[in-house]
Coordinates of C-alpha atoms in Angstrom, one line a residue:
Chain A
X1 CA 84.6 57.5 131.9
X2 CA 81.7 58.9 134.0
X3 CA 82.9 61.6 135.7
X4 CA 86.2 63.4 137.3
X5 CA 88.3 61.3 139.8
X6 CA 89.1 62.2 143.1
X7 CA 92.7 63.4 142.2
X8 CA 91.4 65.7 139.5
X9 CA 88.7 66.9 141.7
X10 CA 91.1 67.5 144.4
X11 CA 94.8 68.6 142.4
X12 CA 93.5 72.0 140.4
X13 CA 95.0 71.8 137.1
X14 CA 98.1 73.6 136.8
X15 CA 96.5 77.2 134.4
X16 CA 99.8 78.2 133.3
X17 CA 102.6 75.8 131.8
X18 CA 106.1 76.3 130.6
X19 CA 107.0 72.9 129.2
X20 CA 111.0 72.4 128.5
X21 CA 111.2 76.3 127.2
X22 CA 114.4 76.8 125.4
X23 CA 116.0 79.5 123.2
X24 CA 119.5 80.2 122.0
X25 CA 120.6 83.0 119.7
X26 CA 123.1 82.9 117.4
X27 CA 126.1 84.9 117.9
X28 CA 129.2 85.0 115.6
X29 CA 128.5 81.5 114.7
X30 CA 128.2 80.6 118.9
X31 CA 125.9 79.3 120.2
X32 CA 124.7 81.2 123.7
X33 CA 122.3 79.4 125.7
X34 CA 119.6 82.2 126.5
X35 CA 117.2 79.8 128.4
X36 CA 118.0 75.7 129.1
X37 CA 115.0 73.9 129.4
X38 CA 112.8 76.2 132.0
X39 CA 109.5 74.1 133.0
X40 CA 107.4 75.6 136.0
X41 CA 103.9 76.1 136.2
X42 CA 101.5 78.3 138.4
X43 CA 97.7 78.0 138.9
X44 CA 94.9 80.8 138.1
X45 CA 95.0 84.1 139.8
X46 CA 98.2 83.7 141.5
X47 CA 101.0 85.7 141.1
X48 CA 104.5 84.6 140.1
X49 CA 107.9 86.1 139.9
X50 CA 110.8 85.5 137.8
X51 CA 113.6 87.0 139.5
X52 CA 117.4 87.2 138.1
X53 CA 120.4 89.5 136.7
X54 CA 120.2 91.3 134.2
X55 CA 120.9 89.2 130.7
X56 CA 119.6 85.6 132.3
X57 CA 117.0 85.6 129.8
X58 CA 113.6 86.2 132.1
X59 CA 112.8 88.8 129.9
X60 CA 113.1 86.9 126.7
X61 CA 110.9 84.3 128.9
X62 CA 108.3 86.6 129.4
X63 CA 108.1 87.3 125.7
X64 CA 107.6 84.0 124.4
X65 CA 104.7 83.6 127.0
X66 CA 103.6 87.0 125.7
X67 CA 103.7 85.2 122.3
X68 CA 105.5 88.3 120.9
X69 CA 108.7 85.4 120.2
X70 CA 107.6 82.4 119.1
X71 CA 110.8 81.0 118.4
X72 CA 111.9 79.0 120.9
X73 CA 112.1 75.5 122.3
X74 CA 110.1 73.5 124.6
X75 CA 105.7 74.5 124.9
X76 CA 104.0 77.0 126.6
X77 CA 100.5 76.4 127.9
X78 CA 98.0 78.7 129.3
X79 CA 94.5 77.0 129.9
X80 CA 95.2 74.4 128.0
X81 CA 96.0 75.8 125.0
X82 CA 99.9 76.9 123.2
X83 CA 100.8 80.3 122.9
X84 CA 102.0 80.7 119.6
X85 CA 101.3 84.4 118.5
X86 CA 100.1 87.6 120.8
X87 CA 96.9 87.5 121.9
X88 CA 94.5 90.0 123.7
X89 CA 94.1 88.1 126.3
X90 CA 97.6 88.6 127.6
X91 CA 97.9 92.1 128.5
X92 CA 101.7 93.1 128.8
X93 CA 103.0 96.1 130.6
X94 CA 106.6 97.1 129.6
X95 CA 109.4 98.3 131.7
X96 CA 109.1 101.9 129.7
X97 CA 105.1 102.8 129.8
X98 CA 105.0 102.3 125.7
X99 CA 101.9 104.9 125.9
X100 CA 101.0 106.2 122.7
X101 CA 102.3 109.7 122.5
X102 CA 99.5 110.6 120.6
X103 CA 96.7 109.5 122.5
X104 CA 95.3 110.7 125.6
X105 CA 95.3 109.1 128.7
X106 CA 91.3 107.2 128.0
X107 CA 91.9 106.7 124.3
X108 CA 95.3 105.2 125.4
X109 CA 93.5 103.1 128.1
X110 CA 90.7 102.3 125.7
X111 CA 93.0 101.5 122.9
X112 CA 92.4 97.4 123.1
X113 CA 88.7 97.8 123.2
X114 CA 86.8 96.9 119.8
X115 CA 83.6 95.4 119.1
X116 CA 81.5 96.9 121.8
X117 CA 79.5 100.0 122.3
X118 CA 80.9 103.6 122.8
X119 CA 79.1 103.7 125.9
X120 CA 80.4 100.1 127.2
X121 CA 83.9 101.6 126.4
X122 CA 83.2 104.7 127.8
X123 CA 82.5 103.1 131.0
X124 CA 85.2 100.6 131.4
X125 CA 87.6 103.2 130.6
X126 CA 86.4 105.1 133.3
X127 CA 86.3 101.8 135.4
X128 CA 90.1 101.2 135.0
X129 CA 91.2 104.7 134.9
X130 CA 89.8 105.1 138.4
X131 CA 90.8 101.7 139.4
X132 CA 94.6 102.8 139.1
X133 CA 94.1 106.5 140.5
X134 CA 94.0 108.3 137.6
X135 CA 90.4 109.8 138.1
X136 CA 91.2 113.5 136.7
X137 CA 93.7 112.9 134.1
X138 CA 92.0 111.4 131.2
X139 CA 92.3 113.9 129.3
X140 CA 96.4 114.3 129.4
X141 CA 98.2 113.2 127.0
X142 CA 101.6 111.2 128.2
X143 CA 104.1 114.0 128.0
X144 CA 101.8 115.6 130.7
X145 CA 102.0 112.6 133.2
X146 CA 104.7 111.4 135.8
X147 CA 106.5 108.0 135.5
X148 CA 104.8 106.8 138.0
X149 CA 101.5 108.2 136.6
X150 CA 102.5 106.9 133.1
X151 CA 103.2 103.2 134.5
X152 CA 99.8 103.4 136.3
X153 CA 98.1 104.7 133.0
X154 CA 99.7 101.3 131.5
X155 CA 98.1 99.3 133.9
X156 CA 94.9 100.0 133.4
X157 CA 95.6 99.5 129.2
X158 CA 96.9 95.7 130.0
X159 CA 94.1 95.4 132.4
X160 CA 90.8 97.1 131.0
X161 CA 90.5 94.0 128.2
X162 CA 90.3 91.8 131.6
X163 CA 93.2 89.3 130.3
X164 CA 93.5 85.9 131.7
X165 CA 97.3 86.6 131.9
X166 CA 98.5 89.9 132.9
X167 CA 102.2 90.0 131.7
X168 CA 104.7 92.6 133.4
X169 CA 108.2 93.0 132.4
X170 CA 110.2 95.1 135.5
X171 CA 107.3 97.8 135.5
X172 CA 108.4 99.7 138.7
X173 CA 112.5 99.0 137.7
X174 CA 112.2 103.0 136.2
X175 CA 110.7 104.1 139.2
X176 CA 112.4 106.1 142.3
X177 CA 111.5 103.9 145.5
X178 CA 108.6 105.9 147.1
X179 CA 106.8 105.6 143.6
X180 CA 107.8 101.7 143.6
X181 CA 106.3 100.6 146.9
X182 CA 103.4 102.9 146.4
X183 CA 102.8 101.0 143.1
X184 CA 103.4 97.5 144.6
X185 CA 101.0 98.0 146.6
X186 CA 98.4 99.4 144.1
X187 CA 99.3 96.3 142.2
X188 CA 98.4 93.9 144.8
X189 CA 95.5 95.7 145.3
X190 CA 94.3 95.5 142.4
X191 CA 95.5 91.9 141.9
X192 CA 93.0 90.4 145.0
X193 CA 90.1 92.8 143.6
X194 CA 90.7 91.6 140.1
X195 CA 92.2 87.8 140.7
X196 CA 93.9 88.3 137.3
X197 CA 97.0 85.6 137.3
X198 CA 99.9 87.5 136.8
X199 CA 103.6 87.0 135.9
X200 CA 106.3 89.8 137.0
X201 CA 109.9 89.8 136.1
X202 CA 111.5 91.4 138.0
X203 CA 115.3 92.0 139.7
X204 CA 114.2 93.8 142.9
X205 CA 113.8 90.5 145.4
X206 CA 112.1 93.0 148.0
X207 CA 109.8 93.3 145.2
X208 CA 109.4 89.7 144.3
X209 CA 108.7 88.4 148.1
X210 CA 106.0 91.8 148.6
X211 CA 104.3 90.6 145.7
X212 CA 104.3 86.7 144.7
X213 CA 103.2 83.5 145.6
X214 CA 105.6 81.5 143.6
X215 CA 108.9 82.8 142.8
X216 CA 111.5 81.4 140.3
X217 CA 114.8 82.7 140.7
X218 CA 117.0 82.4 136.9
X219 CA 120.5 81.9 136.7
X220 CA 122.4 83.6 133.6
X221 CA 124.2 82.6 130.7
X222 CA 122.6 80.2 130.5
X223 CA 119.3 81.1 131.7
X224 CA 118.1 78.3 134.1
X225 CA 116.0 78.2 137.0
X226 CA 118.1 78.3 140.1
X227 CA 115.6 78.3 142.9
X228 CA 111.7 77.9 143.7
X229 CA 110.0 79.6 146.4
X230 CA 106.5 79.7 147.7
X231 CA 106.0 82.9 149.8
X232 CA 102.9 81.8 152.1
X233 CA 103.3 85.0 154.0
X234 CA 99.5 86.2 154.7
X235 CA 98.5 89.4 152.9
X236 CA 99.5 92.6 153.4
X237 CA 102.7 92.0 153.8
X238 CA 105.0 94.1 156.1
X239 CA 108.4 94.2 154.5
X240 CA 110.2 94.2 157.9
X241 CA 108.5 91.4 159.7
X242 CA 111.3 88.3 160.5
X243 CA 109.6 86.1 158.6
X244 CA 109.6 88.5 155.4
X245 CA 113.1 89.1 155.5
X246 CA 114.1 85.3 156.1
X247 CA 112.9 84.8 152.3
X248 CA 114.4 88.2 151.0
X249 CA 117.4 86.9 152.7
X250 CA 116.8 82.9 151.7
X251 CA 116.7 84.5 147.2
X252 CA 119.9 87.5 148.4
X253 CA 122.1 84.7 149.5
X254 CA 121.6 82.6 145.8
X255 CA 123.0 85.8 144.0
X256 CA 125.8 86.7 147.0
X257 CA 126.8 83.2 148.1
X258 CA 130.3 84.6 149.6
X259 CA 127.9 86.8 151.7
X260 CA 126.5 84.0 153.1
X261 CA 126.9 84.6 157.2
X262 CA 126.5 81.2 159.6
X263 CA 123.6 81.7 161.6
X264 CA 124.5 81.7 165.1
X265 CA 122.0 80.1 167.6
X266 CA 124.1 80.8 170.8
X267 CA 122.1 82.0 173.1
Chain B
X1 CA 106.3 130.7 113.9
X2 CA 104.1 133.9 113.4
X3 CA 102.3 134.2 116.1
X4 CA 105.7 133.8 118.6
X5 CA 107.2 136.6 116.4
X6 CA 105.0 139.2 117.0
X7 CA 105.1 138.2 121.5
X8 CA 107.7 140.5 121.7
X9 CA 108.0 144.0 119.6
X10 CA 111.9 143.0 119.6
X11 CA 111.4 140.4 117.7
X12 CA 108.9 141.9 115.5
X13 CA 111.4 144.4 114.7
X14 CA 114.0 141.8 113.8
X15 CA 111.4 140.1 111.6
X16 CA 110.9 142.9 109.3
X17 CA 113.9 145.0 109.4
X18 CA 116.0 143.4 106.7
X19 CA 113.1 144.0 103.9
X20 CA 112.9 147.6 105.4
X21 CA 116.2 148.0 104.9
X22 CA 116.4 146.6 101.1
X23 CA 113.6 148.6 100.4
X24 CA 114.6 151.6 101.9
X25 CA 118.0 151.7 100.1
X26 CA 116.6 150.7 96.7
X27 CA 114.3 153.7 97.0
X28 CA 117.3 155.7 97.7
X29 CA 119.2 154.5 94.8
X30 CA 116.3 154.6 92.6
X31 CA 115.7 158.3 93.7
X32 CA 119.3 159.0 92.9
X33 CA 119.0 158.1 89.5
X34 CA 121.3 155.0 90.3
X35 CA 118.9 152.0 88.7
X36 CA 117.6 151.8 85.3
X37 CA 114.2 151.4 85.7
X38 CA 113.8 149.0 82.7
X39 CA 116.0 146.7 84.6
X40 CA 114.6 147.8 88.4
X41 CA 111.9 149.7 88.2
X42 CA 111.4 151.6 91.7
X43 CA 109.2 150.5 94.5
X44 CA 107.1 153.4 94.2
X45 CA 106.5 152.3 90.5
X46 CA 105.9 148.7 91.7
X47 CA 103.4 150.1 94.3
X48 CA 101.4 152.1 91.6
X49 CA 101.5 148.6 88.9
X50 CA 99.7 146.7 92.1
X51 CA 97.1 148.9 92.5
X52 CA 96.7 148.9 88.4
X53 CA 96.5 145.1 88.5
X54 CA 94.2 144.8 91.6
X55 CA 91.9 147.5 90.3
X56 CA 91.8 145.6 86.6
X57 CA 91.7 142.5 88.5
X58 CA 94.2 141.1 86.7
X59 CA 96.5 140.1 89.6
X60 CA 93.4 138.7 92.1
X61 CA 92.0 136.7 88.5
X62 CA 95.8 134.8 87.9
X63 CA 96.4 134.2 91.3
X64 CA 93.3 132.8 91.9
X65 CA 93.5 130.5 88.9
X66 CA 97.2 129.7 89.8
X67 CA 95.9 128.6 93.6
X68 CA 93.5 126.5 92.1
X69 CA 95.6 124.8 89.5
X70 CA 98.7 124.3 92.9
X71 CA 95.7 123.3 95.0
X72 CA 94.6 120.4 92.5
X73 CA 98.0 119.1 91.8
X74 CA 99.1 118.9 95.9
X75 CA 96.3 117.7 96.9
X76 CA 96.6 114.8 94.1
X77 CA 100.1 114.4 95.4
X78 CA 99.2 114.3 98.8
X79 CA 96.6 111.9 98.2
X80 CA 99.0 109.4 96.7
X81 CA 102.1 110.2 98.3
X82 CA 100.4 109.4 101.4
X83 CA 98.6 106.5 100.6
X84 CA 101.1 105.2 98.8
X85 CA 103.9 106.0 101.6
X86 CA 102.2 103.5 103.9
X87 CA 101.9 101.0 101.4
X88 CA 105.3 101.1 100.6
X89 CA 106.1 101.9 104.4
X90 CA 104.6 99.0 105.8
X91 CA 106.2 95.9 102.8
X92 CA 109.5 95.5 103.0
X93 CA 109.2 94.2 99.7
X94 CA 107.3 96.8 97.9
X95 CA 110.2 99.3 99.3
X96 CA 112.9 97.2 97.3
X97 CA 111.0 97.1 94.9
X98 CA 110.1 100.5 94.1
X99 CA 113.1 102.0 95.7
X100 CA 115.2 102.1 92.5
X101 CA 112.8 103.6 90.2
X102 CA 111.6 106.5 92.9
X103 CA 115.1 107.2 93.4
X104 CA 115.7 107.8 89.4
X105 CA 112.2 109.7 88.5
X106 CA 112.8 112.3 91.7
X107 CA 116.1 113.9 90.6
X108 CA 114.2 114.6 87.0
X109 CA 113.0 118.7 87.5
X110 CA 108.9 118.9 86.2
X111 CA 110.4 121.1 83.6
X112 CA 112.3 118.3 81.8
X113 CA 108.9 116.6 81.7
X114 CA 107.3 119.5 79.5
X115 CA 107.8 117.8 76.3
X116 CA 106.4 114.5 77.5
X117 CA 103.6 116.3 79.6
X118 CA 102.5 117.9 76.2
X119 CA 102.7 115.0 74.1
X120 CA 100.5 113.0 76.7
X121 CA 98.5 115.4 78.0
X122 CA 98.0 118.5 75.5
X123 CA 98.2 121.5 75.9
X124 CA 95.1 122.0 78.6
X125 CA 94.5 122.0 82.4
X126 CA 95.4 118.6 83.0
X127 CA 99.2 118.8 81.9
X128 CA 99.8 121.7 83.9
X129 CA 98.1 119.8 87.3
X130 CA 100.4 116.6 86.2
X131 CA 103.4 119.2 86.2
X132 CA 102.8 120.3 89.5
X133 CA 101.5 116.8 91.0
X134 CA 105.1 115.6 89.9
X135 CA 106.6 118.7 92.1
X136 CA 105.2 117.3 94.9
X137 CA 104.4 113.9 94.9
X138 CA 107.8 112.6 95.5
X139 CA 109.3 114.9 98.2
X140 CA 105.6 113.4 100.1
X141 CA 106.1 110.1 99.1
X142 CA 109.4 110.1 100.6
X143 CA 108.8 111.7 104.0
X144 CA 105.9 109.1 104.6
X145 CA 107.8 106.4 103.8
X146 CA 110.7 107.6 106.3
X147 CA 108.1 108.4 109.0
X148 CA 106.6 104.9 109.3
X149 CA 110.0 103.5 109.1
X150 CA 111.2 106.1 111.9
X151 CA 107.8 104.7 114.2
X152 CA 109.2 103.6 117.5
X153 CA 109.0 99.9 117.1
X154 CA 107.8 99.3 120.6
X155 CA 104.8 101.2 119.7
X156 CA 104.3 99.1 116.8
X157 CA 104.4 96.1 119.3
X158 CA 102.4 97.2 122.0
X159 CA 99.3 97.7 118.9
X160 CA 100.6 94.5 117.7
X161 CA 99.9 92.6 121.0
X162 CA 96.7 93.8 121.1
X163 CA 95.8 92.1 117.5
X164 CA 95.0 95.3 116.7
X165 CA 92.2 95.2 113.8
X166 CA 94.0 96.6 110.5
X167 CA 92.6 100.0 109.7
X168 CA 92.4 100.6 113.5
X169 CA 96.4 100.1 113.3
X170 CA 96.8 102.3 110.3
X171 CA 94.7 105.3 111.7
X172 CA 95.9 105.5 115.3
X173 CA 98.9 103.6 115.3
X174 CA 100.8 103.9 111.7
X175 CA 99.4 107.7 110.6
X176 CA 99.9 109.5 114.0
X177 CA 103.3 107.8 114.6
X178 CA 104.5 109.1 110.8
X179 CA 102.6 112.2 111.3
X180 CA 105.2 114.4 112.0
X181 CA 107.5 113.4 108.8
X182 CA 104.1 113.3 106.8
X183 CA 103.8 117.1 107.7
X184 CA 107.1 118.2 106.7
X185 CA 106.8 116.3 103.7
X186 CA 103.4 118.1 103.5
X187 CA 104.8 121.4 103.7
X188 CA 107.8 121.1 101.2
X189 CA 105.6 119.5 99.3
X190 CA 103.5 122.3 99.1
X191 CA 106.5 124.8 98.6
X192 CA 107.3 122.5 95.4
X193 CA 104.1 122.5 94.0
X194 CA 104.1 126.5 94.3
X195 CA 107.4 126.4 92.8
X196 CA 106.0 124.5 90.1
X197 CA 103.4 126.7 88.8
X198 CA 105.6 129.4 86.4
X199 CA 107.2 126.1 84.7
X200 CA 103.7 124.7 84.6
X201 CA 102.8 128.0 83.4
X202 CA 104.7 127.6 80.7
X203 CA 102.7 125.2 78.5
X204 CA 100.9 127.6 76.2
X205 CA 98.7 129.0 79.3
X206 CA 96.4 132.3 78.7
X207 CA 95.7 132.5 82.8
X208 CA 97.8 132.1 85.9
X209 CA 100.9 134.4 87.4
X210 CA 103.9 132.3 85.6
X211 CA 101.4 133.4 82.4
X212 CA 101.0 137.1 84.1
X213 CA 105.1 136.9 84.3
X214 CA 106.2 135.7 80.8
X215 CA 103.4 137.9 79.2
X216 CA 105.1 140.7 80.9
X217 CA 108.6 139.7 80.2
X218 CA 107.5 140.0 76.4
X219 CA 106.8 143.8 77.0
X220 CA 109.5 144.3 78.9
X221 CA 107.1 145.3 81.8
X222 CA 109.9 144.6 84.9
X223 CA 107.2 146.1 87.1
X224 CA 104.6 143.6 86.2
X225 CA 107.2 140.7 86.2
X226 CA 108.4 142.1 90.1
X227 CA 104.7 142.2 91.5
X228 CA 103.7 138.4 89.7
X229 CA 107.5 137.2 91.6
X230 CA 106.4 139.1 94.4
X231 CA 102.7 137.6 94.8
X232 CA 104.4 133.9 94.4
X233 CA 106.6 134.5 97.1
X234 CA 103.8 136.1 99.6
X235 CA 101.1 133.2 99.0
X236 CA 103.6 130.3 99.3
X237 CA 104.6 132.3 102.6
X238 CA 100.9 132.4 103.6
X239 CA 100.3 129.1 102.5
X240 CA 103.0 127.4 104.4
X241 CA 101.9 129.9 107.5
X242 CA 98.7 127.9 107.2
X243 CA 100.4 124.2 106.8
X244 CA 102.6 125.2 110.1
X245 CA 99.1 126.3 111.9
X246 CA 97.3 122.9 111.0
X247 CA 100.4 120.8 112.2
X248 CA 100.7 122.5 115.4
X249 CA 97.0 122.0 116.4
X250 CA 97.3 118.2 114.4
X251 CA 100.3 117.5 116.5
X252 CA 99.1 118.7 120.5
X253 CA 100.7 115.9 121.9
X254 CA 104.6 116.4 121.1

């Protein structure tokens, strides 16, 4: 009663909350563990990084905080409230660009958009085309565009609804690696502009410690997490600087422990 | 595709040789004295009954009437072939349901329905449009109904996690991602409708070119029965020329 206390006012509420997330399919009558009670949380405008193998489950976690699968263990909370079904809110950007064939480049862009003027949509189309680079192309349809042009064209369609969440599941994993760093680095561009919270999975750790502020490395079969970094590196990162590759190194060495060398301090 | 056929004067020559040379030898023959002309009457002969029938109107007048009776029926069976083909497209259920029964009615040629068609709809214009609907409803229906189910389900995802608004989701996400099926089943629909007219014809009809044909066939004209068979086969040509046109500027983006 009367008024916040000083903890509350101090300790920012946790935005985004995965709560004892669990979820098992069922496989010839066996059980396999897909996730084992996965609880993190991350605070607004920050961006987070689930890192693992391929098959530990951090893209079946991404979907159930996409709300896409809601069947699963455990509570997720974002701003307070449960995700239970897909919402607007949450833009997602898939691994394959999942443009509509069919639609250009702006109506593709502009496809979320309902309940406002053509001229508002006109505009914010325009906003978020340019925004990603693609000033020029609005017209093309997605058979005309690059990958990396395609990706970018499904940023700005997860992004041009301004979602509190923006969800991506290994966006630049299709990518060859010039069109990857150049897209990191849109991304985190556009992620200080913006200050959208965003969660990445990802299996490129380079990737994870360019981009993230938290990052939750997953173990497979079952899925759980294995390892939680905060990367306090200041912004822009330089991916050779010692301190960069000390946590590149610090996530490399909890996938390829018999790699793991003694440091030697001899001088 | 026309328009690729006549790039290249090879190819244009490809395109039309085989008539040239079927016509060219059934002249000969028919020069010769080889045909009976009762039973194939030359071209030359076939040529002078077209411009008898175009100058009497009486092939422009039947073709017209045909067109119009084809055009009535497809677009009847386009209507509900489509509209129904999402329906049953989009529920599971409805598919079970009316999977059985679709499966039974389409095998049953619109000429085995005369009887019926004439029992329920007399003998007037409305049998014959039924008669033709029936040629093409079902080969629509089905194309639809394979079109939505062939719809990359990512698509239908992406639209779904953006609580896409229903109509919205059926105009740019359901129709567009079918609408390649929904044109082939537009176009041999449209070839079954055409196919349809002679049987539709058939019911006690004073008009039309399956009229024009069996009329003919009662006077033994075998030029008059050539040039109706011959002005089927070039408007369901043109027609599904147009149909191809249409889909290619519909579809742009494949």
């Amino acid at each position: 009663m009367g008024g916040l206390s000083a903890s509350a006012l101090l300790k920012q509420e946790p935005y985004l909350v995965i709560d004892h997330v669990s979820k098992h399919f069922e496989q010839k009558k066996q059980r396999l563990n897909v996730l084992e009670d996965i609880n993190f949380s991350m605070n607004k405008g920050e961006i987070l990084c689930i890192v693992g193998a391929s098959g530990c489950g951090k893209s079946t976690l991404l979907r159930a905080i996409s709300g896409l699968d809601s069947d699963h263990g455990g509570q997720i909370l974002i701003g307070g409230n449960e995700v239970v079904a897909p919402s607007k809110s949450r833009g997602i950007v898939f691994q394959e660009h999942r443009l509509f064939p069919w639609l250009t480049v702006e109506q593709n862009v502009g496809y979320v958009l309902t309940g406002i003027s053509k001229e508002e949509k006109k505009k914010l189309v325009q906003e978020y085309v340019e925004l990603v680079g693609l000033k020029g192309f609005e017209k093309a349809y997605p058979k005309e565009l690059s990958g990396g042009m395609s990706q970018r064209a499904g940023i700005a369609r997860a992004l041009v609804n301004k979602p509190e969440v923006l969800l991506l599941d290994e966006p630049f994993g299709a990518l060859d690696a010039f069109t990857k760093i150049a897209l990191q680095k849109e991304l985190k561009r556009i992620q200080r502009k913006s200050g959208t919270t965003m969660v990445m999975v990802t299996h490129d750790i380079e990737e994870a410690v360019f981009l993230a502020d938290h990052i939750i490395v997953l173990d497979s079969k079952p899925g759980r997490i294995k390892l939680e970094v905060n990367v306090d590196l200041p912004v822009p990162r330089d991916r050779n600087s010692y301190e960069f590759l000390q946590v590149k190194k610090r996530i490399y060495e909890e996938f390829f422990e018999d790699e793991k060398i003694p440091e030697d301090f001899s001088i | 595709m026309v328009s690729k056929a006549f790039r290249s004067t090879g190819y244009f020559i490809e395109y039309l040789a085989l008539i040239f040379s079927i016509i060219s030898v059934w002249t000969i023959m028919s020069n010769q004295g080889h045909l009976n002309t009762i039973i194939l009457p030359a071209p030359n002969s076939i040529l002078e009954t077209i411009v008898e029938l175009v100058a009497d109107g009486a092939l422009f007048t039947n073709m017209f009437i045909s067109v119009s009776r084809v055009l009535q029926g497809y677009f009847l069976a386009a209507f509900l072939g489509i509209s129904l083909g999402i329906l049953i497209g989009l529920s599971k259920h409805l598919d079970r349901v009316t999977e059985l029964i679709i499966q039974m009615i389409k095998p049953i040629p619109p000429i085995a329905w005369i009887p019926l068609v004439i029992l329920w709809f007399g003998i007037g214009e409305s049998g014959k449009v039924f008669l033709i609907f029936l040629g093409g409803f079902f080969t629509i229906l089905i194309n639809v109904v394979d079109g939505i189910h062939q719809t990359d389900p990512k698509l239908v995802e992406v639209s779904r996690s953006m609580e896409t608004p229903f109509w919205k989701h059926i105009s740019l996400m359901v129709i567009p991602g079918a609408a390649p099926n929904i044109f082939t089943g537009l176009r041999t629909g449209l070839s079954s409708c055409w196919m349809c007219v002679v049987a539709a014809e058939l019911v006690s009809s004073t008009t039309g070119l399956g009229y024009l044909i069996m009329d003919a066939r009662q006077f033994g004209q075998t030029d008059v029965v050539i040039v109706g068979m011959l002005t089927i086969g070039i408007v369901g040509k043109i027609m599904d020329s147009l149909l191809r046109f249409a889909e290619k500027k519909t579809l742009r983006w494949i």
